[in-house]
XYZ file of N, CA, C and O in Angstrom:
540
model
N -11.663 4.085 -9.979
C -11.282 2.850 -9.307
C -12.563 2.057 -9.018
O -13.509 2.608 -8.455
N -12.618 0.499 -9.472
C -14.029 -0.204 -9.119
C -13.927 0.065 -7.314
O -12.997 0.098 -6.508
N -15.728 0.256 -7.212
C -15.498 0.107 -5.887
C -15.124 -1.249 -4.928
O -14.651 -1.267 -3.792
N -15.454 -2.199 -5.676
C -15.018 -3.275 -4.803
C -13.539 -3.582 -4.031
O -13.149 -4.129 -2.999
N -12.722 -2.564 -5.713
C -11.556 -2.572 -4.562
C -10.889 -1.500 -3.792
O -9.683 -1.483 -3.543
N -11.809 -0.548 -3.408
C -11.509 0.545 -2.773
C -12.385 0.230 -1.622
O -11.744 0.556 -0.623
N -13.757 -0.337 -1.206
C -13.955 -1.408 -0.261
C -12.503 -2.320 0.308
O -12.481 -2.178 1.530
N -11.540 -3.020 -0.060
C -11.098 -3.780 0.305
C -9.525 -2.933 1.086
O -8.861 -3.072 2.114
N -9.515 -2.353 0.286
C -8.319 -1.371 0.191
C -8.755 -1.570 1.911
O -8.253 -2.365 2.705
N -10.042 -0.393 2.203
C -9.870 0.570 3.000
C -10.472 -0.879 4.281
O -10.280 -0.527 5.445
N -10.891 -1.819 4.193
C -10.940 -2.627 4.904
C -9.664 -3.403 5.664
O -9.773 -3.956 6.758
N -8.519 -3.343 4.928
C -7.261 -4.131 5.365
C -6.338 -2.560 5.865
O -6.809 -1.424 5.826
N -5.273 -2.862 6.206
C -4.825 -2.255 7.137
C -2.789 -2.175 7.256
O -2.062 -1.291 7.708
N -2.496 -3.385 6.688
C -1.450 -3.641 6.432
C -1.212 -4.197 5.204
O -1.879 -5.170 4.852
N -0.244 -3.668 4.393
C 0.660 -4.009 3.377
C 2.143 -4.596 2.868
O 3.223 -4.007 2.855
N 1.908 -5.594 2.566
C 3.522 -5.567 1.882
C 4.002 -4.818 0.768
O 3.495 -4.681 -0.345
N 5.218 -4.282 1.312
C 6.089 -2.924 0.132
C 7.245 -3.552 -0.582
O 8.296 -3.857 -0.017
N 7.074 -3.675 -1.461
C 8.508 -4.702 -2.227
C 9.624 -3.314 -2.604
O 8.995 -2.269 -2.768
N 10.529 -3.231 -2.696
C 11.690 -2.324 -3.380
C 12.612 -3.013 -3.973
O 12.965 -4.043 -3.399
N 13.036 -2.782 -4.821
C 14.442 -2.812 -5.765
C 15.691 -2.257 -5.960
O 16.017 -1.642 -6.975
N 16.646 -2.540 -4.656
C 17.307 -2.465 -4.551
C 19.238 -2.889 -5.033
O 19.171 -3.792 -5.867
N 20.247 -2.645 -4.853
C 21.428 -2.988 -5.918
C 21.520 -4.793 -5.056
O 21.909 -5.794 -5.657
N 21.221 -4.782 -4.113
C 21.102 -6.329 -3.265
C 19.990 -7.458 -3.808
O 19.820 -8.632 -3.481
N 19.248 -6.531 -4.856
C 17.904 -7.287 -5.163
C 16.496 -6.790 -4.498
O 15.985 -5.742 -4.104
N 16.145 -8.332 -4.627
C 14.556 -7.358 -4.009
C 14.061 -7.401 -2.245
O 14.128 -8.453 -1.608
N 13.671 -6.355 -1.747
C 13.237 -6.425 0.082
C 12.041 -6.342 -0.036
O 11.551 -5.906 -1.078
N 11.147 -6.816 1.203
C 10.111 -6.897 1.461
C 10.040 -6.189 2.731
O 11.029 -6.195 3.464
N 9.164 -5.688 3.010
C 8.591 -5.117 4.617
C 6.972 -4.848 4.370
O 6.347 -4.536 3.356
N 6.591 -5.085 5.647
C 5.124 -4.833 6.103
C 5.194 -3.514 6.612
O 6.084 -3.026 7.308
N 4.071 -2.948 6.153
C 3.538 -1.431 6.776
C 2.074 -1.124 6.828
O 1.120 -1.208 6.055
N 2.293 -0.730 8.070
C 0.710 -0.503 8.367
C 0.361 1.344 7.291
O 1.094 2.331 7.227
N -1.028 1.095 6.640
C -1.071 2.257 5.892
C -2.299 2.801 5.890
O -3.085 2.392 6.744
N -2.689 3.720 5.048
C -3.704 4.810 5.125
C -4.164 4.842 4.057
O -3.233 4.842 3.252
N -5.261 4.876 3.484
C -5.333 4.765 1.863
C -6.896 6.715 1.922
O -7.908 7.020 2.553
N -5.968 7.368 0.766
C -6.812 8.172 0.095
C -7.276 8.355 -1.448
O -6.645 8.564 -2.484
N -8.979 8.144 -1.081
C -9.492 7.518 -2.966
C -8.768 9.137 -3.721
O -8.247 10.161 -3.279
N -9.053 8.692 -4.791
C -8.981 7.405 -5.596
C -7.849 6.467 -5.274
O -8.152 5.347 -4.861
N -6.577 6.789 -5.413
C -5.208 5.748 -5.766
C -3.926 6.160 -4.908
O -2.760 6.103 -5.299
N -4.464 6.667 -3.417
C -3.031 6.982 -2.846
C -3.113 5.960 -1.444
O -4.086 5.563 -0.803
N -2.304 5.833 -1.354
C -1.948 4.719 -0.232
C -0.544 5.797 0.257
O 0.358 6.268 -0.436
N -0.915 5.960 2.155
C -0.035 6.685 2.463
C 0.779 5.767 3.711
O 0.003 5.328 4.559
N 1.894 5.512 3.867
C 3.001 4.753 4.744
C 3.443 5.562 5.224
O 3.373 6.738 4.869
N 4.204 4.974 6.473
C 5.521 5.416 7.559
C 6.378 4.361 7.787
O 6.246 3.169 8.064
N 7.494 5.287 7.552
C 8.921 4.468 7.938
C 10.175 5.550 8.274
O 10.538 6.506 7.588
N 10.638 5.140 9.383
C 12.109 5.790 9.127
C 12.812 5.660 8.173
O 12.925 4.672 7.447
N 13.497 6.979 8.096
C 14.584 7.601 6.989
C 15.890 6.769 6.768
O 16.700 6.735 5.842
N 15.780 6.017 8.138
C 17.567 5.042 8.182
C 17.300 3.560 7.546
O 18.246 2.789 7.387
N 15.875 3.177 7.168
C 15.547 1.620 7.174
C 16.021 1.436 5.487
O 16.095 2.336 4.650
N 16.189 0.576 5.378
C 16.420 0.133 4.077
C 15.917 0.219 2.608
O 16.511 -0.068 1.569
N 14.407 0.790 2.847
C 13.477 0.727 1.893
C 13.928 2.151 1.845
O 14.585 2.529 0.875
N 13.655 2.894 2.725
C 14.004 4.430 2.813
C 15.156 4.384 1.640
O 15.075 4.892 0.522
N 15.956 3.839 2.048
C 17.027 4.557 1.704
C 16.933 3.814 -0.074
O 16.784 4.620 -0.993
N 17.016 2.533 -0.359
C 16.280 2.559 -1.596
C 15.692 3.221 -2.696
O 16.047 3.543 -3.830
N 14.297 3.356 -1.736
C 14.028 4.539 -2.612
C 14.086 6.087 -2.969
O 13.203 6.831 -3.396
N 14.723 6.203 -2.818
C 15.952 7.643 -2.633
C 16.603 7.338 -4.338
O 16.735 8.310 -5.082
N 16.928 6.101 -4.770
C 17.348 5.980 -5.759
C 16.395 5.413 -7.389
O 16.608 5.665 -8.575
N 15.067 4.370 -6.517
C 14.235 4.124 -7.661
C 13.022 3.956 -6.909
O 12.908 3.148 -5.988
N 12.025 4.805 -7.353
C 10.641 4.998 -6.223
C 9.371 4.271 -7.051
O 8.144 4.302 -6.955
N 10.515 3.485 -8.064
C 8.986 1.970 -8.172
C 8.960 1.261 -6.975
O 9.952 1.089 -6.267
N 7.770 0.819 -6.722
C 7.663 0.180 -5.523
C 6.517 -1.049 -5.855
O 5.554 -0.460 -6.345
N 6.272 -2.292 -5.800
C 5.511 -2.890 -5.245
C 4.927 -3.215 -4.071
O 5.543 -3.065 -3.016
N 3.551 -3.744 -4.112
C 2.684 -3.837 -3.419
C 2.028 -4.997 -2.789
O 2.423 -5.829 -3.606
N 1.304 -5.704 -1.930
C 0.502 -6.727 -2.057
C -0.394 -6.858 -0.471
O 0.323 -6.994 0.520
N -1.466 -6.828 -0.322
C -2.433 -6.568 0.482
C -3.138 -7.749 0.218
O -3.528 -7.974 -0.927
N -3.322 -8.434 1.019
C -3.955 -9.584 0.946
C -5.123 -10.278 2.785
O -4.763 -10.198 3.959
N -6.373 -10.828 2.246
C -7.199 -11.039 3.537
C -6.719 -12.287 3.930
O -6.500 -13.295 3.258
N -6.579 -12.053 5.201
C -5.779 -13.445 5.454
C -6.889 -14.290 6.172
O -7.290 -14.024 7.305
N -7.472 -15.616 5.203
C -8.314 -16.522 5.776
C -7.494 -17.971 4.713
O -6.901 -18.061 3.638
N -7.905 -18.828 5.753
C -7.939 -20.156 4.530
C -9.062 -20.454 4.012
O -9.086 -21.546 3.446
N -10.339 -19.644 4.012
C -11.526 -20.099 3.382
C -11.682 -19.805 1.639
O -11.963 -18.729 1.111
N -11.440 -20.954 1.046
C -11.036 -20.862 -0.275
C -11.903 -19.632 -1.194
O -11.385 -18.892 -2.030
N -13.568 -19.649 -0.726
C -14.184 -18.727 -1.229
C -14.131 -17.335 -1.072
O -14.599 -16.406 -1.731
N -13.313 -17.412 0.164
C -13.374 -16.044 0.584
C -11.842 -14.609 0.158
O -11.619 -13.409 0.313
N -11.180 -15.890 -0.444
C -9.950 -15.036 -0.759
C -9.849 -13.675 -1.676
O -10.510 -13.563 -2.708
N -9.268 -13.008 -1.367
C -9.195 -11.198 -1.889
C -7.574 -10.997 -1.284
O -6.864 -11.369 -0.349
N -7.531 -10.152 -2.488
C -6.043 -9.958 -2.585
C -5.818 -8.691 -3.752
O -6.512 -8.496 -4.749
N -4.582 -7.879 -3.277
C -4.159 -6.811 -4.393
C -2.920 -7.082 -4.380
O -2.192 -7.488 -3.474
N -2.678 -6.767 -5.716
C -1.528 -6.918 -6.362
C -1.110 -5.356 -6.832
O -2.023 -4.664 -7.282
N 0.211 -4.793 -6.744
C 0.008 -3.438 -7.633
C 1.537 -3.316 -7.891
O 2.459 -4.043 -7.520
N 1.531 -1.805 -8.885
C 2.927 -1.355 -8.776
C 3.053 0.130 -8.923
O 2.147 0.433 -9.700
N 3.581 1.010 -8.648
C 3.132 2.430 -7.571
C 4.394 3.057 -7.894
O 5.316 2.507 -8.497
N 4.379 4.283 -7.442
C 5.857 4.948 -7.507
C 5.545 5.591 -6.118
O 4.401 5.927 -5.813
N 6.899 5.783 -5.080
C 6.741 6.184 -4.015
C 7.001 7.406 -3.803
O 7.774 7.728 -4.705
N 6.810 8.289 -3.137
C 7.735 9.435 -2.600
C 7.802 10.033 -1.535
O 6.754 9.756 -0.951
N 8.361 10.650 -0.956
C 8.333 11.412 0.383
C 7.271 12.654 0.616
O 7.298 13.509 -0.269
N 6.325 12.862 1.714
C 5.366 13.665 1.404
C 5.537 14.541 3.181
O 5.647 14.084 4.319
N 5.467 16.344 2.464
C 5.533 17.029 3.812
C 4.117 17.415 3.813
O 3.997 18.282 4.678
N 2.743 17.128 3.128
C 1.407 17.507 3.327
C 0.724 17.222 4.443
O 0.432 16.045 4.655
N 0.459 17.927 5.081
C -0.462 18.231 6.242
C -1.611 16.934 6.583
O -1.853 16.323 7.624
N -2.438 16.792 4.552
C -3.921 15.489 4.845
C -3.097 14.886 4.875
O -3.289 15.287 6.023
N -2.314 14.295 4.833
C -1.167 12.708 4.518
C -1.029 12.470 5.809
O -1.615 11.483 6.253
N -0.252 13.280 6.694
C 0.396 12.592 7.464
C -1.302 12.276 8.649
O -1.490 11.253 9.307
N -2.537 13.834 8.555
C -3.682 13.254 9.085
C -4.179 12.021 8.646
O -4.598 11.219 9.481
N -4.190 11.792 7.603
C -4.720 10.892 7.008
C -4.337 9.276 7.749
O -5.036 8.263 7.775
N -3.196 9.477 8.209
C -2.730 8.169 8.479
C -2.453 8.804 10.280
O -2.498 7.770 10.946
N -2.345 9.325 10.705
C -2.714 9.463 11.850
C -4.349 9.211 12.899
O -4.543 8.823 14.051
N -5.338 9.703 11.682
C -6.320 9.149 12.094
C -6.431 7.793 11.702
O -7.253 7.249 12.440
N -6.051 7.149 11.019
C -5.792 5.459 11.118
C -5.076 5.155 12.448
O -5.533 4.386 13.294
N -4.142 5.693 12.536
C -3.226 4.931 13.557
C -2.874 5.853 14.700
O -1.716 6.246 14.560
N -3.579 6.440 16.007
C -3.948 7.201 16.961
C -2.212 7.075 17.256
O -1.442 7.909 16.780
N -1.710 5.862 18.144
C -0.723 6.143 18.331
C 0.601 6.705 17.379
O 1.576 7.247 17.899
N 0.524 6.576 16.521
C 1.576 7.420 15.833
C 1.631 9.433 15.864
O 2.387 10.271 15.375
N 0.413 9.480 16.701
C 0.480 10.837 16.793
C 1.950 11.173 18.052
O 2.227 12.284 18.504
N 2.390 10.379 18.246
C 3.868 10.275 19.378
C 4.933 10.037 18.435
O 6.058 9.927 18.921
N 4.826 9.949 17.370
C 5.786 9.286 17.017
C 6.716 10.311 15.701
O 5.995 10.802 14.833
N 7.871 10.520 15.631
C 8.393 11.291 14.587
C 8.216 10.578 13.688
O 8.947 9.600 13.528
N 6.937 10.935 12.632
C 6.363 10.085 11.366
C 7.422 10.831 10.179
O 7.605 12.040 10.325
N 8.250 10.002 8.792
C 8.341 9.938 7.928
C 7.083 9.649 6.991
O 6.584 8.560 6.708
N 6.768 10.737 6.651
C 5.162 9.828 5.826
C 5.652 9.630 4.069
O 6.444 10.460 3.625
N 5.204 8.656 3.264
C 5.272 8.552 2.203
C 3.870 8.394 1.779
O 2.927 8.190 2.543
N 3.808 8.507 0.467
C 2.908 8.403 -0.915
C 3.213 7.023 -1.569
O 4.263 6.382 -1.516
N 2.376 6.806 -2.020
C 2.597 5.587 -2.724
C 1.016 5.603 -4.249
O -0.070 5.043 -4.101
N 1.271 6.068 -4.985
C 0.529 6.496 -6.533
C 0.500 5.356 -7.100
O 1.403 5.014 -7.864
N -0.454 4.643 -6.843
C -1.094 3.627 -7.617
C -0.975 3.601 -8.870
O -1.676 4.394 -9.500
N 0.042 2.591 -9.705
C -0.080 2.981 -11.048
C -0.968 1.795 -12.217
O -1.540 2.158 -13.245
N -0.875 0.365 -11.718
C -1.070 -0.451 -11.981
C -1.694 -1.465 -10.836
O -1.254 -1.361 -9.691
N -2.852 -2.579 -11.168
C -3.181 -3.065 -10.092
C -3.755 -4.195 -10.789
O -4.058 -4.082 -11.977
N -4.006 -5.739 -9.882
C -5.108 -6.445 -10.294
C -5.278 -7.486 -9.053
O -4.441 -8.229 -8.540
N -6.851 -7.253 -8.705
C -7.137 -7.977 -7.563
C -8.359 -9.049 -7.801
O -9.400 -9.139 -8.452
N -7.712 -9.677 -7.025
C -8.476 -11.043 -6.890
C -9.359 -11.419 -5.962
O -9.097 -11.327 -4.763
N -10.349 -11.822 -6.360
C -11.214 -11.766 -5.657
C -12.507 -12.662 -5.537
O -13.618 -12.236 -5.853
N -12.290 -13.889 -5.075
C -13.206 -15.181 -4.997
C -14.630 -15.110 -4.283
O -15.444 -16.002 -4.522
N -14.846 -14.405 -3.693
C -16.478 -13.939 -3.421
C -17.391 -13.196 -4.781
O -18.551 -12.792 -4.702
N -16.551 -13.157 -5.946
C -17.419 -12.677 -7.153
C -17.318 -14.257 -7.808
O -18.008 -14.351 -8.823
N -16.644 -15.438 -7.460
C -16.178 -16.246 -8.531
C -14.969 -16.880 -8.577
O -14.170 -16.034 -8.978
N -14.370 -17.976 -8.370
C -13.216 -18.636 -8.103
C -12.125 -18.050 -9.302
O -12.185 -18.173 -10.525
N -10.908 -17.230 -8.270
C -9.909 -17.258 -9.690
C -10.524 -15.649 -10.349
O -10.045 -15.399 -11.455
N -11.516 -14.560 -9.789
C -11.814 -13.741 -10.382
C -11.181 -12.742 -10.130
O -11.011 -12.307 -8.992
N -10.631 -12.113 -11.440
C -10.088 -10.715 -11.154
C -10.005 -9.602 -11.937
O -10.190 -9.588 -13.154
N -9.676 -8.489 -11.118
C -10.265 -7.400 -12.219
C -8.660 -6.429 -12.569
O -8.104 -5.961 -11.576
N -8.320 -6.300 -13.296
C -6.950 -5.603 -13.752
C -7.733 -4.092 -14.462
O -8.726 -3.811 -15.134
N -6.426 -3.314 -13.740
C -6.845 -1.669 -13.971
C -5.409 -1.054 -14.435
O -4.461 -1.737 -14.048
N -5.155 -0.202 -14.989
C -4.120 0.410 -15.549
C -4.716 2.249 -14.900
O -5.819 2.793 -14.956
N -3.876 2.541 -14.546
C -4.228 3.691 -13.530
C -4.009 4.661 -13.938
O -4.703 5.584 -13.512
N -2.507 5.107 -15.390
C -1.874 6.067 -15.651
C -2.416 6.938 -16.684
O -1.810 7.959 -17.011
């Protein structure tokens, strides 16, 4: 993975999770955990919509983006991932030491396997981006 975007990854903090569902497509924000190379780890309850989604198709999109209006400064990921449910021990640390308070909380943790990506990134160059194929 270039490092620039494993820098950015681990700099942002929240994500949008797209799913594909029989209703079409949902969006939700989740705060996440990222382990290099290509895992990005989430929480959500088992009853929410995405949950239950992907239960049936665990492509998932992605999009992480720095939120400024300074035209030079824009960075952004784009991806597309397959999700799954994870009972591993580093996972759910992993994102617990991100997020202290969730150590209260009955965590659902997921995986999210980077399969495809391309980020943008205007501090190398207006409009610059670097596309990776992961699989």
């Amino acid at each position: 993975m270039d490092e620039k975007i494993v820098k950015f990854i681990k700099s942002q903090h929240i994500l949008t999770l797209g799913v594909n569902g029989e209703n079409g497509v949902y969006l939700c924000s989740c705060f996440y955990a990222f382990i290099e190379p290509n895992l990005i780890i989430v929480a959500f309850g088992d009853e929410s919509y995405h949950a239950k989604v992907v239960q049936n198709d665990n492509r998932v999109f992605i999009n992480i983006a720095l939120q400024t209006k300074i035209l030079g400064k824009i960075q952004g990921l784009q991806a597309s991932a397959i999700i799954s449910k994870s009972q591993a021990l580093e996972h759910k640390d992993a994102y617990i030491s991100r997020f202290a308070y969730a150590r209260l909380m009955r965590l659902n943790i997921y995986t999210i396997r980077l399969k495809w990506l391309k980020f943008t990134d205007n501090t190398l160059g207006f409009g610059k981006k670097i596309e990776l194929n992961l699989d």
